[in-house]
Short mmCIF file of C-alpha atoms and ligand atoms in Angstrom, two decimals:
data_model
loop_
_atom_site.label_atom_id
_atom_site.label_comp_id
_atom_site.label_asym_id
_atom_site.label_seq_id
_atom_site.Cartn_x
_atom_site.Cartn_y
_atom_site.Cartn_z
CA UNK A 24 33.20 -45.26 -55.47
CA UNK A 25 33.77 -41.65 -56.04
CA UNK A 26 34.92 -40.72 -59.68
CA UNK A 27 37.26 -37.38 -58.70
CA UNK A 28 37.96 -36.69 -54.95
CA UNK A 29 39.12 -32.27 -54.36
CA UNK A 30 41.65 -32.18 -51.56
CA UNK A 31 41.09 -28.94 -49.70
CA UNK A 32 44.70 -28.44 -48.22
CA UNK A 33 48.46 -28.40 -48.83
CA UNK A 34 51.61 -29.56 -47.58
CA UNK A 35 52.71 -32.83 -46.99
CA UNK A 36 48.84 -33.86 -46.40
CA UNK A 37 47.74 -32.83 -49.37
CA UNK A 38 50.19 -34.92 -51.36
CA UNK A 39 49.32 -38.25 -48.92
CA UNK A 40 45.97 -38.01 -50.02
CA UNK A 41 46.32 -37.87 -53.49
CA UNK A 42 48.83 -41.00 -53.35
CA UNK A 43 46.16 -42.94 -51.85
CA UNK A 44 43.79 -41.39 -54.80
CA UNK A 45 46.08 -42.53 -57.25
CA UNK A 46 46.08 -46.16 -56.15
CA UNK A 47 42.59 -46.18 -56.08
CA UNK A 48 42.17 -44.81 -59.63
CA UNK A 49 40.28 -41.87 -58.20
CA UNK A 50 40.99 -38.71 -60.02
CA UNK A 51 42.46 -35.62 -57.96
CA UNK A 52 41.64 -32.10 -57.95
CA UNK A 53 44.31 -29.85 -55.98
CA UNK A 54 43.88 -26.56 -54.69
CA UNK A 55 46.58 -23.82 -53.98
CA UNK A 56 46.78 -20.18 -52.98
CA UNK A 57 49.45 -18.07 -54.83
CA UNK A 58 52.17 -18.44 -52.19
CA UNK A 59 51.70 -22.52 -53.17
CA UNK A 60 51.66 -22.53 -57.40
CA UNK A 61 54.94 -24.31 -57.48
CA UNK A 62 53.91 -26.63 -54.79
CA UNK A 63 54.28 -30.44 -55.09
CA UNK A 64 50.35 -31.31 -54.28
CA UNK A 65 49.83 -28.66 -57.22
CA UNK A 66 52.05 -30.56 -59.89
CA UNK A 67 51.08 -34.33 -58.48
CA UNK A 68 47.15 -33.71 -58.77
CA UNK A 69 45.22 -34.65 -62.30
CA UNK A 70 43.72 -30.92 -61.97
CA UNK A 71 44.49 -27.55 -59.99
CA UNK A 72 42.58 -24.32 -59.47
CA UNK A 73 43.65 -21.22 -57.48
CA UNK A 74 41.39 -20.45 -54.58
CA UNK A 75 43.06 -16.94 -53.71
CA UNK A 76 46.30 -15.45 -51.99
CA UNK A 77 48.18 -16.58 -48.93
CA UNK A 78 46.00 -15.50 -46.43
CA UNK A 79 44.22 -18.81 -45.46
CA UNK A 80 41.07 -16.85 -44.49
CA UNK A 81 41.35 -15.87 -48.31
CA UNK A 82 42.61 -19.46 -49.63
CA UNK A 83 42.31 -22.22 -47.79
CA UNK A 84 39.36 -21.67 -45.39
CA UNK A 85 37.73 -19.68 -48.36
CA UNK A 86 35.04 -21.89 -48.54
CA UNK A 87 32.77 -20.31 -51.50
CA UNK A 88 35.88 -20.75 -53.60
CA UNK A 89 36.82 -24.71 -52.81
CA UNK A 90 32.72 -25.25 -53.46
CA UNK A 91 33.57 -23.51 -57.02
CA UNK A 92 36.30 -25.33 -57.42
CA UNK A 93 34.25 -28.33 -57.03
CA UNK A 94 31.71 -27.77 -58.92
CA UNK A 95 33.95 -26.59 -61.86
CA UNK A 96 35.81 -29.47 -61.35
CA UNK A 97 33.11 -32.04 -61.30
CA UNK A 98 34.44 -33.43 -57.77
CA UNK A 99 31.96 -35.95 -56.25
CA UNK A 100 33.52 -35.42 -52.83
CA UNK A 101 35.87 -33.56 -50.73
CA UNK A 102 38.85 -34.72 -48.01
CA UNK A 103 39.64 -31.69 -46.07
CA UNK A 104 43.02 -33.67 -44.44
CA UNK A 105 43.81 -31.68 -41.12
CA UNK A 106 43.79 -28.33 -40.01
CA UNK A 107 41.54 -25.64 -41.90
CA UNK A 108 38.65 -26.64 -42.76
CA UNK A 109 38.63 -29.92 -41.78
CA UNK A 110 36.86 -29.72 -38.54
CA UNK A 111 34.28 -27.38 -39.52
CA UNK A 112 30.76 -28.38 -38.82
CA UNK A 113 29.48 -25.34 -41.46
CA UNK A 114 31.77 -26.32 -44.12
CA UNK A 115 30.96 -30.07 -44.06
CA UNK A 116 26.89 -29.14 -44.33
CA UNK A 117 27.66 -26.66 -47.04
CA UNK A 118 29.27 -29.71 -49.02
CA UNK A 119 26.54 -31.72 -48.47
CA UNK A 120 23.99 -29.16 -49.65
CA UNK A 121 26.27 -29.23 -53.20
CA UNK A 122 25.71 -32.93 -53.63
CA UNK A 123 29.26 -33.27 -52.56
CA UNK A 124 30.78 -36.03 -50.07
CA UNK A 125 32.53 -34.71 -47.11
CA UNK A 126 35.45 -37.23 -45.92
CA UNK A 127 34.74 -37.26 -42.65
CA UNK A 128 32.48 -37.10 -39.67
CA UNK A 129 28.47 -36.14 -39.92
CA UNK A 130 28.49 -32.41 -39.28
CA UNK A 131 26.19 -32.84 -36.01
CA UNK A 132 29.25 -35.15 -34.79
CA UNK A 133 31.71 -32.61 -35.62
CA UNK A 134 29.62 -29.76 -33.74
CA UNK A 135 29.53 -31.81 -30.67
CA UNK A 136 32.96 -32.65 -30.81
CA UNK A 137 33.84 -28.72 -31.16
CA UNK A 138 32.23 -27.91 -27.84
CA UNK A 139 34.67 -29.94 -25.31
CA UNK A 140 31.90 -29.57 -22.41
CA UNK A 141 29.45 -30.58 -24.55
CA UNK A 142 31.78 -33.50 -25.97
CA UNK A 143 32.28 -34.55 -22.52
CA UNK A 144 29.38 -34.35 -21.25
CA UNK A 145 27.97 -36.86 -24.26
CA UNK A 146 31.09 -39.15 -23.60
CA UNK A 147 29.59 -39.43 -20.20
CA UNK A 148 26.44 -40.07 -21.12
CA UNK A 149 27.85 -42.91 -23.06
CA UNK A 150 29.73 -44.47 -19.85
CA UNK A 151 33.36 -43.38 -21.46
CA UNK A 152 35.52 -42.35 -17.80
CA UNK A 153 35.82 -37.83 -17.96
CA UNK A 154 38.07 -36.26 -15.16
CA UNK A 155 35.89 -35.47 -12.58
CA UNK A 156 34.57 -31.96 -12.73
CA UNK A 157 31.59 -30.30 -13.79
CA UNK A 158 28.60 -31.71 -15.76
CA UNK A 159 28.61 -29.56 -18.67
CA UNK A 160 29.29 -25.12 -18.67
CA UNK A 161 29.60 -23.65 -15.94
CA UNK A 162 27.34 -20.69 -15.83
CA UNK A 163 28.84 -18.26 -12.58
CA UNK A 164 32.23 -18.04 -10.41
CA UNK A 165 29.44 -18.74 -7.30
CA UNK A 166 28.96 -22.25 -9.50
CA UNK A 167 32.70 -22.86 -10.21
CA UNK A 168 33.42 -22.16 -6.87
CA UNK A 169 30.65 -25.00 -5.56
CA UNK A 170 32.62 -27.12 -8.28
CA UNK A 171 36.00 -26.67 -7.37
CA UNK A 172 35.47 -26.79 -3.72
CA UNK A 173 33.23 -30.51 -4.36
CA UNK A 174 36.17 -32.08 -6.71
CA UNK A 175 39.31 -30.06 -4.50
CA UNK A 176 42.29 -28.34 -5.97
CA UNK A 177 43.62 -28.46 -7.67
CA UNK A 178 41.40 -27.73 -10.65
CA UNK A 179 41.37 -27.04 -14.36
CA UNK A 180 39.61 -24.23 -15.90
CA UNK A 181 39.30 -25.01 -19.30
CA UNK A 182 37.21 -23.04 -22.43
CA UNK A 183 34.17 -24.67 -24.44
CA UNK A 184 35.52 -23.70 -27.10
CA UNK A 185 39.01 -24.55 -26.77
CA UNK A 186 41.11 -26.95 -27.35
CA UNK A 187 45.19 -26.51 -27.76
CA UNK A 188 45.72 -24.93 -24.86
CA UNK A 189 44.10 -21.70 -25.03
CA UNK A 190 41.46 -20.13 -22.53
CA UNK A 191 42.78 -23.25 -19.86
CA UNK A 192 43.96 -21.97 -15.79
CA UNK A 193 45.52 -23.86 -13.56
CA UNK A 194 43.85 -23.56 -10.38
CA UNK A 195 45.69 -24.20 -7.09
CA UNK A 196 43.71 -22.56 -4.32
CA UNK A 197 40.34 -21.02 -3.89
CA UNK A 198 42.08 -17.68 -3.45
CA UNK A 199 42.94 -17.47 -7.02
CA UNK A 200 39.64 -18.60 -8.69
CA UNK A 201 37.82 -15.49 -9.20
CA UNK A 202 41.21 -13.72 -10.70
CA UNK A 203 42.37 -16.92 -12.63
CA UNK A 204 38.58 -17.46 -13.81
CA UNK A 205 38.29 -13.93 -15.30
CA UNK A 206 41.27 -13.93 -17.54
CA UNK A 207 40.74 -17.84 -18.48
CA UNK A 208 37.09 -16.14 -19.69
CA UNK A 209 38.41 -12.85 -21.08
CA UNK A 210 41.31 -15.39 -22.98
CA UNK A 211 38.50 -17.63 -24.21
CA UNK A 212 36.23 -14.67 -25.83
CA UNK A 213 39.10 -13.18 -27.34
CA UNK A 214 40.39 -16.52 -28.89
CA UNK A 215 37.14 -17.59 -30.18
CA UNK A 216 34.62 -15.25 -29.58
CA UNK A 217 32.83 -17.77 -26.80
CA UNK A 218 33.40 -17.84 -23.08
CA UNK A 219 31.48 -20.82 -21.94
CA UNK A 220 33.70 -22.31 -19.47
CA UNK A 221 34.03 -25.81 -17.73
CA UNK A 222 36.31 -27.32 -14.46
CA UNK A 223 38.03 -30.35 -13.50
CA UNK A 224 40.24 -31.58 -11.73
CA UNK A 225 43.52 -31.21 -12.47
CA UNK A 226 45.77 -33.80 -13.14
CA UNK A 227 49.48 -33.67 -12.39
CA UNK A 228 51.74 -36.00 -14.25
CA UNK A 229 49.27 -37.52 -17.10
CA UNK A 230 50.21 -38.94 -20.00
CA UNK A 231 48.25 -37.87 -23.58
CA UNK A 232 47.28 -41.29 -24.77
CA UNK A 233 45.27 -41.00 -27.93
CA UNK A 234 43.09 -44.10 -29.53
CA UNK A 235 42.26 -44.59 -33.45
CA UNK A 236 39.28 -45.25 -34.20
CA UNK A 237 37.03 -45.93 -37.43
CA UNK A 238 33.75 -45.90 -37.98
CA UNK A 239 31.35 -46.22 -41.17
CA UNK A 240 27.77 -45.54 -41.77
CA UNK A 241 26.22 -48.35 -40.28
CA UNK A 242 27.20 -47.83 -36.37
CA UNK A 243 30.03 -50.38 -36.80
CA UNK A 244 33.56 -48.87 -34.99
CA UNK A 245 36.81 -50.05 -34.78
CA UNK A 246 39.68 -48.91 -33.40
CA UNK A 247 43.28 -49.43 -33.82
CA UNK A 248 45.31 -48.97 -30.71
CA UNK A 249 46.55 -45.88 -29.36
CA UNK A 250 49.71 -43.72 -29.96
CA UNK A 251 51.51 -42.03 -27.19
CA UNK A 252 51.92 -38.01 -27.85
CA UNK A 253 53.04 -36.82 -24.55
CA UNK A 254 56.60 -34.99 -26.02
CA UNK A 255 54.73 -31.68 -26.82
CA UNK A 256 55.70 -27.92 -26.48
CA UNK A 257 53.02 -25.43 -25.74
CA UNK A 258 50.60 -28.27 -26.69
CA UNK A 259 52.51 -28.86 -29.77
CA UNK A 260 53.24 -32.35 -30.64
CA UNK A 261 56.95 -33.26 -31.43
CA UNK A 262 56.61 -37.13 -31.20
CA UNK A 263 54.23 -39.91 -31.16
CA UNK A 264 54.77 -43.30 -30.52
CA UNK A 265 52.57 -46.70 -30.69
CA UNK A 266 52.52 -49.19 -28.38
CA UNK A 267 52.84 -46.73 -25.77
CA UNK A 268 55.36 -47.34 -23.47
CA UNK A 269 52.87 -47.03 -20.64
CA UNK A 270 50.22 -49.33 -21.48
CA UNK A 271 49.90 -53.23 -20.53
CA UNK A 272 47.85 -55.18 -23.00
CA UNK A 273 45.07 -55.35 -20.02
CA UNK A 274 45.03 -51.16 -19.87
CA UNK A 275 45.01 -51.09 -23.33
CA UNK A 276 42.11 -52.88 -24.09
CA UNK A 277 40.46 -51.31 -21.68
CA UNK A 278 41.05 -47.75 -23.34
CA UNK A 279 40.48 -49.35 -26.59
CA UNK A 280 36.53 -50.60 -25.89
CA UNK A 281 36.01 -47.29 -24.21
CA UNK A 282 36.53 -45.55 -27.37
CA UNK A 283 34.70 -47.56 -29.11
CA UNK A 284 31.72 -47.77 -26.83
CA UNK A 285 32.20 -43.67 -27.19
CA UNK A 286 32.28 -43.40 -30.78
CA UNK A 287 29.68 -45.83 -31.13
CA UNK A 288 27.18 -43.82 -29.25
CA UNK A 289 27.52 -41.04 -31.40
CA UNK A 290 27.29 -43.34 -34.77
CA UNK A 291 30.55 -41.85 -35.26
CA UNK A 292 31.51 -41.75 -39.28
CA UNK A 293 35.07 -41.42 -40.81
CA UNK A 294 38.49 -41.85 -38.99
CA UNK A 295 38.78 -39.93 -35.21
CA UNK A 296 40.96 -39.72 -32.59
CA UNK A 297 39.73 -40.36 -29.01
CA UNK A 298 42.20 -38.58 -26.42
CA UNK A 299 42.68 -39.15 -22.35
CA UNK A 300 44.83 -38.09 -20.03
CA UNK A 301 46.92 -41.35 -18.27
CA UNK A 302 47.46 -40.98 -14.55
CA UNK A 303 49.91 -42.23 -12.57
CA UNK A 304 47.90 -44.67 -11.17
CA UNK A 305 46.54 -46.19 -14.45
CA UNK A 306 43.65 -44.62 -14.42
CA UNK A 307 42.78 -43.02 -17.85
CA UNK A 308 39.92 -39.89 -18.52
CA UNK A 309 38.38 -38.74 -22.05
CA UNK A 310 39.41 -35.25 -22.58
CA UNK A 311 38.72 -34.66 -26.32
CA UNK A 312 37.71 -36.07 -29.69
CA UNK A 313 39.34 -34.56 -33.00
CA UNK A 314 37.00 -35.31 -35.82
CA UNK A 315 39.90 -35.71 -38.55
CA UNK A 316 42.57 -37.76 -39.22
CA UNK A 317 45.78 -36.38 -37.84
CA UNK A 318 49.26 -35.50 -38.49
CA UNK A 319 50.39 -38.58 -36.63
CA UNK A 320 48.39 -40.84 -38.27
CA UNK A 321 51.73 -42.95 -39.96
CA UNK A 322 52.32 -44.13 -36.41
CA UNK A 323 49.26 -46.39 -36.56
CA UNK A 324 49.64 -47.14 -40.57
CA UNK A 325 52.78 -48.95 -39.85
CA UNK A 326 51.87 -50.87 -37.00
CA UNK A 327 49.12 -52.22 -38.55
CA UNK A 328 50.19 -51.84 -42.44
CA UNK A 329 46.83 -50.28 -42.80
CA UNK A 330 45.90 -47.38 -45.50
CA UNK A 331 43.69 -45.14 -43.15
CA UNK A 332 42.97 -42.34 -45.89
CA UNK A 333 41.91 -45.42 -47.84
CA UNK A 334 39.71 -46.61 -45.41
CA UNK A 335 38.27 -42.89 -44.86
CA UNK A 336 37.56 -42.93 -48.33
CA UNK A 337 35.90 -46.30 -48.34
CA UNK A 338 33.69 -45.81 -45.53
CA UNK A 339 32.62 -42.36 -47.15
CA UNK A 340 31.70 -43.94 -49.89
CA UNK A 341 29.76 -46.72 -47.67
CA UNK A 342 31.77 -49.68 -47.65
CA UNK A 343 31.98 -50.92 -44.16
CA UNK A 344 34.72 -51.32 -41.73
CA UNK A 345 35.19 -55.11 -39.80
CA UNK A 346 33.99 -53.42 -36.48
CA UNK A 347 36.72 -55.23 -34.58
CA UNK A 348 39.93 -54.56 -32.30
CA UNK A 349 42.90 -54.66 -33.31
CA UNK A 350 46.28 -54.61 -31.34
CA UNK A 351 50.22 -54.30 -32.95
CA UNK A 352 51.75 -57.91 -33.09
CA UNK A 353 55.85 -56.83 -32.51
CA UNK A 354 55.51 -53.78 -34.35
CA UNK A 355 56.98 -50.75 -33.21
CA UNK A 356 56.40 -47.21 -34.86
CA UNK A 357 57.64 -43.15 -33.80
CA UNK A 358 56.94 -40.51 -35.56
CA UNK A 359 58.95 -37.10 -35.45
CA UNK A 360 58.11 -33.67 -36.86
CA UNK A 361 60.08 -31.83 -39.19
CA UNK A 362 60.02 -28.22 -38.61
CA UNK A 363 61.34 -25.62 -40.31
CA UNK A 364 62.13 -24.16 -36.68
CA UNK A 365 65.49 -23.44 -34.52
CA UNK A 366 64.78 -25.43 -31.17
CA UNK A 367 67.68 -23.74 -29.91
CA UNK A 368 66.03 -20.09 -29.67
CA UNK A 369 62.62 -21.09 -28.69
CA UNK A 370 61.37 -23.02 -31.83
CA UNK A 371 61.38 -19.60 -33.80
CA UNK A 372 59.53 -20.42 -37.47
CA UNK A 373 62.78 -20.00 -40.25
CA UNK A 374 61.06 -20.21 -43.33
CA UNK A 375 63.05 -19.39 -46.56
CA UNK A 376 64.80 -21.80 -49.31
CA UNK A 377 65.34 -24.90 -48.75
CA UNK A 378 69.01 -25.19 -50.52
CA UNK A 379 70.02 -28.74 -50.15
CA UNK A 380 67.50 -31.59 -49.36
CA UNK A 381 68.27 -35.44 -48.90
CA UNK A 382 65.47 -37.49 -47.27
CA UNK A 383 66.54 -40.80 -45.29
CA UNK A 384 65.88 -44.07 -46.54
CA UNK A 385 66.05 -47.79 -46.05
CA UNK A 386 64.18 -50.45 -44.09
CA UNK A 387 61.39 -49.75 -42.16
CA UNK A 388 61.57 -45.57 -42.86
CA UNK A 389 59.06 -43.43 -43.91
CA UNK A 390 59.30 -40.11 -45.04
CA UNK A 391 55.92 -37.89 -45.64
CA UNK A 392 57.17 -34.59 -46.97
CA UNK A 393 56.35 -31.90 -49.61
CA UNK A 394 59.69 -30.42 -49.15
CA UNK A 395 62.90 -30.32 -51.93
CA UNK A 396 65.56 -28.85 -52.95
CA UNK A 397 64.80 -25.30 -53.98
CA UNK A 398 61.64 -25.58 -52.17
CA UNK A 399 60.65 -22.11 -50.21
CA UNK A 400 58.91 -22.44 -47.49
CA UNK A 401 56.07 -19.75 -47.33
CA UNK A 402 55.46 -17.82 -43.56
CA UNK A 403 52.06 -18.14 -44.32
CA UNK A 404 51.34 -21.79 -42.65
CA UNK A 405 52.60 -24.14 -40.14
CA UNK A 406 56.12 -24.92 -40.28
CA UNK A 407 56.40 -28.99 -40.16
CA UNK A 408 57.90 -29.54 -43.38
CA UNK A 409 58.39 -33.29 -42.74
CA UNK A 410 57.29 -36.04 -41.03
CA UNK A 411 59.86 -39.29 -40.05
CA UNK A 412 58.33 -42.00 -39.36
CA UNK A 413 59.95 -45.36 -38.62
CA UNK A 414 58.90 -48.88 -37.74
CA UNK A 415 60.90 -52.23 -36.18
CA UNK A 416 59.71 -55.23 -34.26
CA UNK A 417 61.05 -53.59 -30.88
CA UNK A 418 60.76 -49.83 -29.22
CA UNK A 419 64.65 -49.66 -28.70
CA UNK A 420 65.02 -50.78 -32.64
CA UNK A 421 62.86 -48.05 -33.46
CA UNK A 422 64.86 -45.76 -31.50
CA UNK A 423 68.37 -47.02 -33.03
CA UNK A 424 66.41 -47.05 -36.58
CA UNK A 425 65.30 -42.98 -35.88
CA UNK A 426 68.51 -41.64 -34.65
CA UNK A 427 70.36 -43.33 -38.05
CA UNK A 428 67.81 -41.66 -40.00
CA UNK A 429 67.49 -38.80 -38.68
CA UNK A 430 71.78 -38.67 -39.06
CA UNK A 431 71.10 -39.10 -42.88
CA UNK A 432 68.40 -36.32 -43.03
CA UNK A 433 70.12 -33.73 -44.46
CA UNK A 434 67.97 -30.06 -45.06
CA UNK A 435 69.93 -26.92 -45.47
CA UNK A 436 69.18 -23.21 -46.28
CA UNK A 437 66.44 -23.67 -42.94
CA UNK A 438 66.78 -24.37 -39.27
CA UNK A 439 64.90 -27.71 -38.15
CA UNK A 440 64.19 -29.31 -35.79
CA UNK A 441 66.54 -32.79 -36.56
CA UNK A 442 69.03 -31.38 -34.41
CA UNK A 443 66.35 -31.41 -30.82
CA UNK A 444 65.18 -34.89 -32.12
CA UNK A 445 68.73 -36.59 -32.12
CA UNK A 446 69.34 -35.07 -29.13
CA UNK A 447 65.78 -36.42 -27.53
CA UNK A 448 67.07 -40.09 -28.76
CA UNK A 449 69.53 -40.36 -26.42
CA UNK A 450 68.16 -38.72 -23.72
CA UNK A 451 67.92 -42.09 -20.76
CA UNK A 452 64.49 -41.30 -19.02
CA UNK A 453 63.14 -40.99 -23.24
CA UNK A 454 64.80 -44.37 -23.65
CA UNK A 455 63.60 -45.58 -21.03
CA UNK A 456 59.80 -44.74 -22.09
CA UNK A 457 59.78 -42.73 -18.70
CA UNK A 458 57.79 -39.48 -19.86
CA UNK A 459 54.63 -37.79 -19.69
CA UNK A 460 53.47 -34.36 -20.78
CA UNK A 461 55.80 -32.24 -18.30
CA UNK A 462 59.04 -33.72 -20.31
CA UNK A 463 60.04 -30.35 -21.98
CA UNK A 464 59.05 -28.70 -18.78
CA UNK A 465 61.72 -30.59 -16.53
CA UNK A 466 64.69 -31.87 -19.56
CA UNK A 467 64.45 -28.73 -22.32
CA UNK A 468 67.41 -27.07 -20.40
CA UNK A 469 69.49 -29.97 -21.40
CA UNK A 470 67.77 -30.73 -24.52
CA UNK A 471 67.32 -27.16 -25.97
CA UNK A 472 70.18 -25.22 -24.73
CA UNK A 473 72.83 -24.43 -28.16
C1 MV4 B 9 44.36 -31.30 -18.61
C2 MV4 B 9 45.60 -31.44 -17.96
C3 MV4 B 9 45.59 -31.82 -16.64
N1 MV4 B 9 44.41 -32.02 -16.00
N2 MV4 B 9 43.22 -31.54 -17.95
C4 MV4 B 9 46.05 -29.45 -22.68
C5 MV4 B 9 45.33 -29.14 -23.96
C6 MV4 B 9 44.04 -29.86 -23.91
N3 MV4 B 9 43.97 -30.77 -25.02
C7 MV4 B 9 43.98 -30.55 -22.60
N4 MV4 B 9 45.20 -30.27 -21.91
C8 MV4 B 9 45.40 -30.67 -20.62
N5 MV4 B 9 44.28 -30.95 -19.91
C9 MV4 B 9 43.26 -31.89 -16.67
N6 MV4 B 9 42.11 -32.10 -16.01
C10 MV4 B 9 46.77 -31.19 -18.70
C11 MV4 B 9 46.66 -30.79 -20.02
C12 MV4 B 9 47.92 -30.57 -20.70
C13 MV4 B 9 48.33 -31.42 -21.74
C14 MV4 B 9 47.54 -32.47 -22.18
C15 MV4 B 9 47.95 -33.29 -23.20
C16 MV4 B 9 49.20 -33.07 -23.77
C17 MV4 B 9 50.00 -32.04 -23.36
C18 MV4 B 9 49.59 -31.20 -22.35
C19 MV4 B 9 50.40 -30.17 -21.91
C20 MV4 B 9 49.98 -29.34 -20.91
C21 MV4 B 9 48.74 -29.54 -20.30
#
């Protein structure tokens, strides 16, 4: 087992991992920029060392200072949590050539991955369902055209490269390819320097069902359900849920062994996250795979009372998962993000002090948070400040056990986004598990107006 783990990011993450360090008598090594020296993850770790000033590009994604760190440190390995650095193929080799243990995914997997044609086009190959579309890049408008007129429209024109949203058109008539395909390219090379472009068809009214899966170095994968994020805002997530409300335990399995079988082909190491799109019809399509563990990752810890940083660390240092499937018995979790935004004027960032702070408690709730009282949150980063997580043996309890929370969640000196979420909790068709990704897009005038 690794001796003295470095955790190469901040926040609320940061401060998960070294919890899980701590219980495994693993020694921690933090990291911090300047805007982040009186940071929780700073004063929890065994050892800190300043990497540079806010800027990430100077900070956190400086990765010839975190190797230094490391390597001044004595680290034997490195979790990179999510966000930054965490799903960079480059950084996880560079470890590797220091003798030091990335936690997480081979950096071939994580290159694949990166490239969504490419990542669908090896899901494919592995017999995992992809939307209909084309069979890799697509080289000319002459080509997309051939595509789009073979699948019909509507289609999707979506970036290599991508991922979140950016560099993706909409599609609706042949008419508007050629326009539609120029700016989705232009988009694409300005976002990340790379306009390799793929289609598909478009799907109207999915659902964003994501699966869990683990894998360790011996080709063994398991997965552990999925979680339901489909209550997102310009393809940001406000809250996941597991079961999801649109599954039946046949579907589910279903979704469950496809994962696998995808994950498997690629001898997939480390936690991941499997997504597809849900139709209507119950039909369900691989869009992406994120090589980390995510933000939502509580949801499927309490279902399944399961440490997955634990088991990240385990398999990374080569114990091996069970390589089964496993499914919630009566357990019930939602998670809801914290941010230090005002939903009510277009979820614009407030950082600043926090003045007062009181975090809910009691049975079944979970609070993952680096925020306190006097806390200021820097502009620098991402603005979830908390994460709420509860658990009961029913979807409605859940519910009933989020809105009381979320009541006794008290953060002042900040906007946040409590007020949206209590709101969202007693909205019917949410109650009703009747959503997909278009929720915002039809309810936010109710939902977000003052
Ligand atoms: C789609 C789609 C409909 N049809 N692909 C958005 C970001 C990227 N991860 C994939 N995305 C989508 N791909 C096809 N063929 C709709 C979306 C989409 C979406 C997906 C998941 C969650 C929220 C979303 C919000 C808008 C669009």
């Amino acid at each position: 087992m690794f001796k003295k783990i470095l955790i190469a990011n901040r926040g609320e993450i940061a401060l998960r991992i070294i919890r899980t360090c701590k219980e495994m008598g693993i020694k921690t090594v933090a990291v911090y920029s300047t805007a982040d020296k009186d940071a929780l993850h700073v004063r929890f770790a065994d050892e800190a060392v300043c990497i540079g000033p806010p800027p990430p590009q100077e900070s956190y994604l400086n990765i010839a200072n975190i190797i230094a760190a490391a390597e001044i440190t004595g680290a034997d390995a490195i979790h990179p949590g999510y966000g930054f650095l965490a799903e960079n193929a480059h950084f996880a080799e560079v470890c590797a050539d220091h003798g030091i243990k990335f936690i997480g995914p081979q950096p071939e997997v994580i290159r694949i991955m990166g490239d969504k044609a490419l990542a669908k086009r090896t899901m494919k190959a592995a017999g995992v369902p992809v939307v209909p579309g084309s069979d890799g890049p697509v080289e000319t408008l002459e080509e997309a055209k051939k595509i789009a007129k073979a699948i019909g429209y509507p289609v999707m024109i979506k970036a290599s490269a991508g991922g979140g949203g950016k560099g993706m058109r909409i599609v609706e008539k042949e008419e508007d390819l050629e326009h539609l395909w120029n700016i989705a390219k232009k988009e694409a090379k300005a976002a990340f320097g790379n306009d390799a472009m793929y289609i598909e068809k478009f799907l109207k009214n999915p659902r964003h069902v994501e699966i869990q899966i683990m894998g360790d170095q011996y080709g063994h994968v398991s997965h552990l359900s999925e979680r339901d994020c489909s209550i997102q805002r310009r393809h940001q997530k406000l809250v996941e849920e597991s079961p999801s409300p649109a599954l039946n335990q046949e579907l589910r399995e279903r979704i469950g062994e496809a994962a696998v079988k995808g994950a498997k082909y690629v001898n997939y190491e480390s936690a991941g996250t499997m997504e597809f799109l849900l139709d209507e019809d119950g039909n369900f399509y691989f869009i992406e795979m994120n090589t980390r563990i995510q933000v939502e990752h509580p949801v499927t810890e309490e279902i399944f009372f399961y440490d997955l940083i634990k088991e990240q660390i385990k398999v990374a240092a080569g114990i091996p998962v069970s390589g089964r499937f496993y499914y919630p018995k009566e357990r019930y979790a939602m998670e809801v993000r914290i941010n230090a935004e005002d939903p009510f004027n277009d979820f614009m960032p407030s950082p600043g002090k926090i003045t007062s702070f009181h975090k809910p408690g009691g049975h079944g709730v979970r609070v993952d948070t680096h925020a306190y009282a006097g806390y200021v949150i820097p502009p620098y980063y991402d603005s979830m400040i908390a994460k709420l997580i509860v658990s009961d043996f029913s979807r409605k309890g859940v519910i009933n056990k989020m809105l009381r929370a979320l009541e006794e969640f008290v953060i002042e000196g900040v906007k946040t986004t409590i007020p949206f979420h209590i709101r969202l909790m007693q909205h019917p068709e949410f109650v009703k598990g009747n959503y997909n990704i278009r929720f915002l897009e039809i309810y936010g005038d109710e939902l977000l107006k003052p």
